[in-house]
Short mmCIF file of C-alpha atoms and ligand atoms in Angstrom, two decimals:
data_model
loop_
_atom_site.label_atom_id
_atom_site.label_comp_id
_atom_site.label_asym_id
_atom_site.label_seq_id
_atom_site.Cartn_x
_atom_site.Cartn_y
_atom_site.Cartn_z
CA MET A 1 -33.71 61.00 141.07
CA GLN A 2 -32.50 57.46 140.55
CA ASP A 3 -31.97 56.35 136.94
CA LEU A 4 -33.09 52.75 137.50
CA VAL A 5 -36.81 52.65 138.16
CA LEU A 6 -39.07 49.62 138.57
CA GLY A 7 -41.84 49.54 135.98
CA ILE A 8 -44.84 47.24 136.35
CA ASP A 9 -47.32 46.44 133.61
CA VAL A 10 -50.56 45.05 135.00
CA GLY A 11 -52.54 43.24 132.34
CA ALA A 12 -55.72 41.23 132.40
CA THR A 13 -53.63 38.12 131.63
CA GLY A 14 -50.18 38.75 133.12
CA MET A 15 -48.51 41.10 135.61
CA LYS A 16 -44.95 41.93 134.56
CA GLY A 17 -42.10 43.95 136.03
CA GLY A 18 -38.59 45.03 135.14
CA LEU A 19 -35.90 47.53 136.09
CA VAL A 20 -35.65 50.32 133.57
CA ASP A 21 -32.87 52.73 132.70
CA VAL A 22 -35.21 55.68 132.31
CA GLU A 23 -32.67 57.84 130.48
CA LYS A 24 -32.13 55.28 127.74
CA GLY A 25 -35.64 53.79 127.84
CA GLU A 26 -34.23 50.28 128.17
CA MET A 27 -35.09 47.41 130.45
CA VAL A 28 -31.88 46.33 132.15
CA SER A 29 -33.12 43.37 134.21
CA ASP A 30 -35.00 40.16 133.54
CA ARG A 31 -38.72 40.45 132.80
CA PHE A 32 -40.52 38.94 135.76
CA LYS A 33 -44.04 37.80 134.98
CA ILE A 34 -46.79 36.29 137.11
CA LEU A 35 -50.18 35.29 135.70
CA THR A 36 -52.94 37.66 136.76
CA PRO A 37 -54.94 35.88 139.47
CA SER A 38 -58.54 34.97 138.93
CA PRO A 39 -60.73 36.57 140.06
CA ALA A 40 -58.62 39.67 139.39
CA THR A 41 -59.64 41.44 142.60
CA PRO A 42 -57.66 43.99 144.65
CA ALA A 43 -57.13 41.37 147.38
CA ASN A 44 -55.70 38.85 144.91
CA MET A 45 -53.65 41.25 142.78
CA ALA A 46 -51.98 43.38 145.46
CA PRO A 47 -49.82 40.49 146.80
CA VAL A 48 -48.62 39.81 143.24
CA ILE A 49 -47.42 43.41 143.00
CA ALA A 50 -45.54 42.88 146.29
CA GLU A 51 -44.00 39.67 144.90
CA ILE A 52 -42.74 41.53 141.82
CA VAL A 53 -41.18 44.24 144.00
CA ASP A 54 -39.59 41.58 146.25
CA HIS A 55 -38.20 39.73 143.23
CA PHE A 56 -36.16 42.83 142.35
CA LYS A 57 -35.44 43.67 146.03
CA TYR A 58 -36.48 47.16 144.97
CA LYS A 59 -36.93 50.27 147.06
CA GLY A 60 -37.95 53.56 145.47
CA ILE A 61 -40.63 55.04 143.30
CA ILE A 62 -42.52 52.55 141.10
CA GLY A 63 -44.39 53.23 137.86
CA CYS A 64 -47.36 51.02 137.09
CA GLY A 65 -49.66 50.70 134.09
CA PHE A 66 -53.14 49.42 134.97
CA PRO A 67 -55.86 48.23 132.55
CA SER A 68 -58.58 50.73 133.40
CA ILE A 69 -59.42 54.44 133.48
CA ILE A 70 -57.19 55.96 136.17
CA LYS A 71 -57.69 59.40 137.70
CA ASN A 72 -55.84 60.53 140.80
CA GLY A 73 -54.84 56.92 141.41
CA VAL A 74 -58.45 55.69 141.44
CA SER A 75 -59.83 53.15 138.95
CA TYR A 76 -63.03 54.23 137.17
CA SER A 77 -63.60 51.15 135.00
CA ALA A 78 -62.90 47.41 134.97
CA ALA A 79 -63.48 45.80 131.59
CA ASN A 80 -61.22 42.74 131.91
CA ILE A 81 -60.51 42.74 135.66
CA ASP A 82 -62.85 42.28 138.61
CA LYS A 83 -65.57 44.96 138.89
CA SER A 84 -64.59 45.56 142.52
CA TRP A 85 -61.71 47.67 141.17
CA ILE A 86 -64.20 50.40 140.20
CA GLY A 87 -63.85 53.17 142.78
CA THR A 88 -60.79 51.50 144.35
CA ASN A 89 -57.71 53.63 144.91
CA VAL A 90 -55.14 51.53 143.03
CA ASN A 91 -52.33 53.80 144.11
CA LYS A 92 -53.11 53.44 147.82
CA THR A 93 -53.73 49.67 147.51
CA PHE A 94 -50.37 49.02 145.86
CA SER A 95 -48.37 51.62 147.90
CA LYS A 96 -49.63 50.09 151.12
CA ILE A 97 -48.54 46.55 150.30
CA THR A 98 -45.17 47.52 148.77
CA GLY A 99 -44.26 50.37 151.10
CA CYS A 100 -43.12 52.25 147.98
CA GLU A 101 -44.39 55.44 146.38
CA MET A 102 -46.34 54.53 143.21
CA VAL A 103 -47.37 56.31 140.03
CA ILE A 104 -50.37 54.59 138.41
CA CYS A 105 -51.69 55.34 134.92
CA ASN A 106 -53.73 53.55 132.27
CA ASP A 107 -51.69 50.73 130.68
CA ALA A 108 -52.16 51.87 127.07
CA ASP A 109 -51.23 55.44 128.04
CA VAL A 110 -47.93 54.28 129.58
CA ALA A 111 -47.12 51.97 126.66
CA GLY A 112 -47.89 54.90 124.35
CA MET A 113 -45.61 57.14 126.37
CA ALA A 114 -42.73 54.68 125.88
CA GLU A 115 -43.41 54.45 122.16
CA MET A 116 -43.51 58.25 121.83
CA SER A 117 -40.33 58.72 123.88
CA PHE A 118 -38.15 55.95 122.48
CA GLY A 119 -39.98 54.05 119.74
CA ARG A 120 -41.78 54.69 116.45
CA GLY A 121 -43.50 57.82 117.76
CA LYS A 122 -40.29 59.60 118.75
CA GLY A 123 -40.25 63.11 117.31
CA GLU A 124 -43.72 62.70 115.72
CA ASP A 125 -45.88 65.82 115.91
CA GLY A 126 -49.57 66.02 115.05
CA LEU A 127 -52.19 63.57 116.23
CA VAL A 128 -50.65 60.18 116.96
CA MET A 129 -52.80 57.32 118.17
CA ILE A 130 -51.44 54.16 119.72
CA ILE A 131 -53.79 51.19 119.77
CA THR A 132 -52.75 48.24 121.93
CA ILE A 133 -54.21 44.92 120.87
CA GLY A 134 -54.31 42.20 123.51
CA THR A 135 -56.91 40.82 125.91
CA GLY A 136 -58.49 44.27 125.66
CA LEU A 137 -58.20 47.04 123.07
CA GLY A 138 -56.35 49.97 124.59
CA SER A 139 -55.68 53.44 123.21
CA ALA A 140 -53.34 56.35 123.82
CA LEU A 141 -53.66 59.71 122.08
CA PHE A 142 -50.88 62.27 121.67
CA MET A 143 -51.11 65.75 120.18
CA ASP A 144 -47.66 67.16 119.38
CA GLY A 145 -46.22 64.66 121.85
CA GLN A 146 -48.60 65.60 124.66
CA LEU A 147 -50.67 62.77 126.12
CA ILE A 148 -54.45 63.15 126.25
CA PRO A 149 -55.14 60.45 128.84
CA ASN A 150 -57.82 57.78 129.33
CA THR A 151 -59.22 57.90 125.80
CA GLU A 152 -60.60 54.30 125.87
CA PHE A 153 -61.20 54.11 122.11
CA GLY A 154 -61.50 50.34 122.47
CA HIS A 155 -64.83 51.05 124.14
CA LEU A 156 -66.33 53.03 121.26
CA LYS A 157 -69.77 51.71 120.41
CA PHE A 158 -69.27 49.55 117.33
CA LYS A 159 -71.25 46.85 115.49
CA ASP A 160 -74.06 46.63 118.09
CA SER A 161 -71.46 46.23 120.83
CA ILE A 162 -68.10 47.86 121.54
CA ALA A 163 -64.95 47.77 119.42
CA GLU A 164 -63.02 45.72 121.97
CA LYS A 165 -65.52 42.86 121.80
CA TYR A 166 -65.40 42.94 118.00
CA CYS A 167 -61.66 43.03 117.37
CA ALA A 168 -59.43 42.66 120.47
CA GLY A 169 -56.68 40.04 120.28
CA SER A 170 -58.67 37.87 122.67
CA THR A 171 -61.64 37.94 120.25
CA ARG A 172 -59.41 36.64 117.45
CA LYS A 173 -58.32 33.76 119.68
CA LYS A 174 -61.84 33.05 120.92
CA LEU A 175 -63.22 32.86 117.38
CA GLY A 176 -60.22 30.87 116.11
CA MET A 177 -59.51 33.43 113.36
CA THR A 178 -56.27 33.70 111.42
CA TYR A 179 -54.49 37.05 111.66
CA GLU A 180 -55.64 37.79 108.13
CA GLU A 181 -59.31 37.08 108.93
CA TRP A 182 -59.06 39.18 112.05
CA GLY A 183 -57.24 41.92 110.08
CA HIS A 184 -60.35 42.53 107.94
CA ARG A 185 -62.39 43.08 111.12
CA PHE A 186 -59.76 45.33 112.61
CA ASN A 187 -59.65 47.33 109.39
CA GLU A 188 -63.38 48.10 109.77
CA TYR A 189 -62.58 49.56 113.17
CA LEU A 190 -59.67 51.57 111.74
CA ILE A 191 -61.99 53.04 109.08
CA HIS A 192 -64.28 54.21 111.90
CA ILE A 193 -61.34 55.64 113.85
CA GLU A 194 -60.06 57.50 110.80
CA HIS A 195 -63.49 59.06 110.16
CA LEU A 196 -63.80 60.21 113.75
CA PHE A 197 -60.30 61.49 114.50
CA SER A 198 -58.27 61.97 111.27
CA PRO A 199 -55.03 60.97 112.98
CA ASP A 200 -51.65 61.60 111.35
CA LEU A 201 -50.20 58.27 112.43
CA ILE A 202 -51.54 55.10 114.06
CA ILE A 203 -49.09 52.84 115.90
CA LEU A 204 -50.16 49.32 116.84
CA GLY A 205 -48.86 47.82 120.09
CA GLY A 206 -49.58 44.77 122.23
CA GLY A 207 -49.09 41.08 121.39
CA THR A 208 -50.95 41.21 118.07
CA SER A 209 -48.66 43.94 116.70
CA LYS A 210 -45.87 41.36 116.50
CA LYS A 211 -47.81 39.58 113.74
CA PHE A 212 -48.29 42.80 111.77
CA ASP A 213 -46.83 41.26 108.60
CA GLU A 214 -49.67 38.74 108.53
CA TYR A 215 -52.46 41.35 108.38
CA ALA A 216 -50.79 44.56 107.11
CA HIS A 217 -52.29 43.97 103.64
CA THR A 218 -55.85 43.98 105.07
CA ILE A 219 -55.52 47.61 106.21
CA THR A 220 -57.01 50.02 103.66
CA ILE A 221 -57.11 53.41 105.43
CA LYS A 222 -55.05 56.36 104.20
CA THR A 223 -53.56 57.13 107.61
CA PRO A 224 -50.15 55.44 107.99
CA VAL A 225 -50.47 52.40 110.28
CA GLU A 226 -47.27 50.88 111.66
CA PRO A 227 -46.30 48.38 114.35
CA ALA A 228 -44.75 49.63 117.57
CA LYS A 229 -40.99 49.36 117.93
CA MET A 230 -40.96 48.76 121.67
CA ARG A 231 -42.92 45.49 121.54
CA ASN A 232 -43.27 43.49 124.76
CA ASN A 233 -41.68 45.83 127.22
CA ALA A 234 -43.37 49.12 126.26
CA GLY A 235 -45.73 48.92 129.27
CA ILE A 236 -42.92 48.33 131.75
CA ILE A 237 -40.63 50.97 130.24
CA GLY A 238 -43.39 53.57 129.89
CA ALA A 239 -44.51 53.04 133.48
CA ALA A 240 -40.98 53.58 134.77
CA VAL A 241 -40.52 56.68 132.62
CA LEU A 242 -43.82 58.12 133.86
CA ALA A 243 -42.75 57.53 137.45
CA LYS A 244 -39.66 59.56 136.70
CA LYS A 245 -41.71 62.36 135.19
CA LYS A 246 -44.06 62.32 138.16
CA SER A 247 -43.42 65.93 138.91
CA LEU A 248 -45.05 66.95 135.63
CA ASP A 249 -48.60 68.21 136.10
CA ILE A 250 -50.24 65.72 133.75
CA VAL A 251 -48.86 62.79 135.72
CA SER A 252 -49.57 64.10 139.20
CA LYS A 253 -53.18 64.78 138.21
CA LEU A 254 -53.61 61.24 136.96
CA SER A 255 -51.72 59.09 139.37
C1 LIG B 1 -59.55 48.84 129.20
C2 LIG B 1 -58.46 49.86 128.99
C3 LIG B 1 -57.13 49.18 128.74
C4 LIG B 1 -57.25 48.16 127.64
C5 LIG B 1 -55.97 47.39 127.43
C6 LIG B 1 -59.55 47.88 128.03
O1 LIG B 1 -60.53 46.92 128.25
O2 LIG B 1 -60.80 49.46 129.30
O3 LIG B 1 -58.38 50.72 130.10
O4 LIG B 1 -56.19 50.16 128.40
O5 LIG B 1 -58.28 47.25 127.91
O6 LIG B 1 -55.60 46.71 128.58
#
């Protein structure tokens, strides 16, 4: 198995790729980013994946995080991408256009995998939850280091709507809130999460985690809440690492 694997992080806003040293959990190339096309349909997004692969002149297995529920390579939801993804085989769509074998998993799950393997979650047993805060609100759940995939805690019913609509990073921007103002909202969600799951540790990832210092004081729950260590590249690194671990049961069932 090669040690340099291409990881791709497909987001509702940007599609990013990089070559990853999967032993060290480090990105060793530039970070190549293309804005997610609108509408974010399979026909518009697949050529962008091909462009990312071409940029790196890459041949080999590719890991890819995708912002929806993924089972056996098929998308079962589409909150911030075009609805035509629902029922589409993401794996087949992207493998066909790139000519490469792909491993596709939910984007928050792969970012969580990177954080558990190389970041703040390394060596953490018990129930660890990673919440990614960006355009959407993603979640990854680990029990004693084992991923429980597709949890979608950003879609918990909350405040007459769903949590994602109430406190995603995009909601903060849309409402023109400061990080502190948004932090109070997010804390309400964390209180709900703590009541439901009693996690041992919550790690915050995604763009908003970089501003943790500006809202850390608004968080009142007892569960330790900390920012991710991996920051921007967690999705790319986690995707590449998952591709490497493809032979594990949990991954082959998902991707
Ligand atoms: C999607 C999740 C995704 C999250 C972050 C949510 O809207 O439902 O699958 O992980 O956004 O991209």
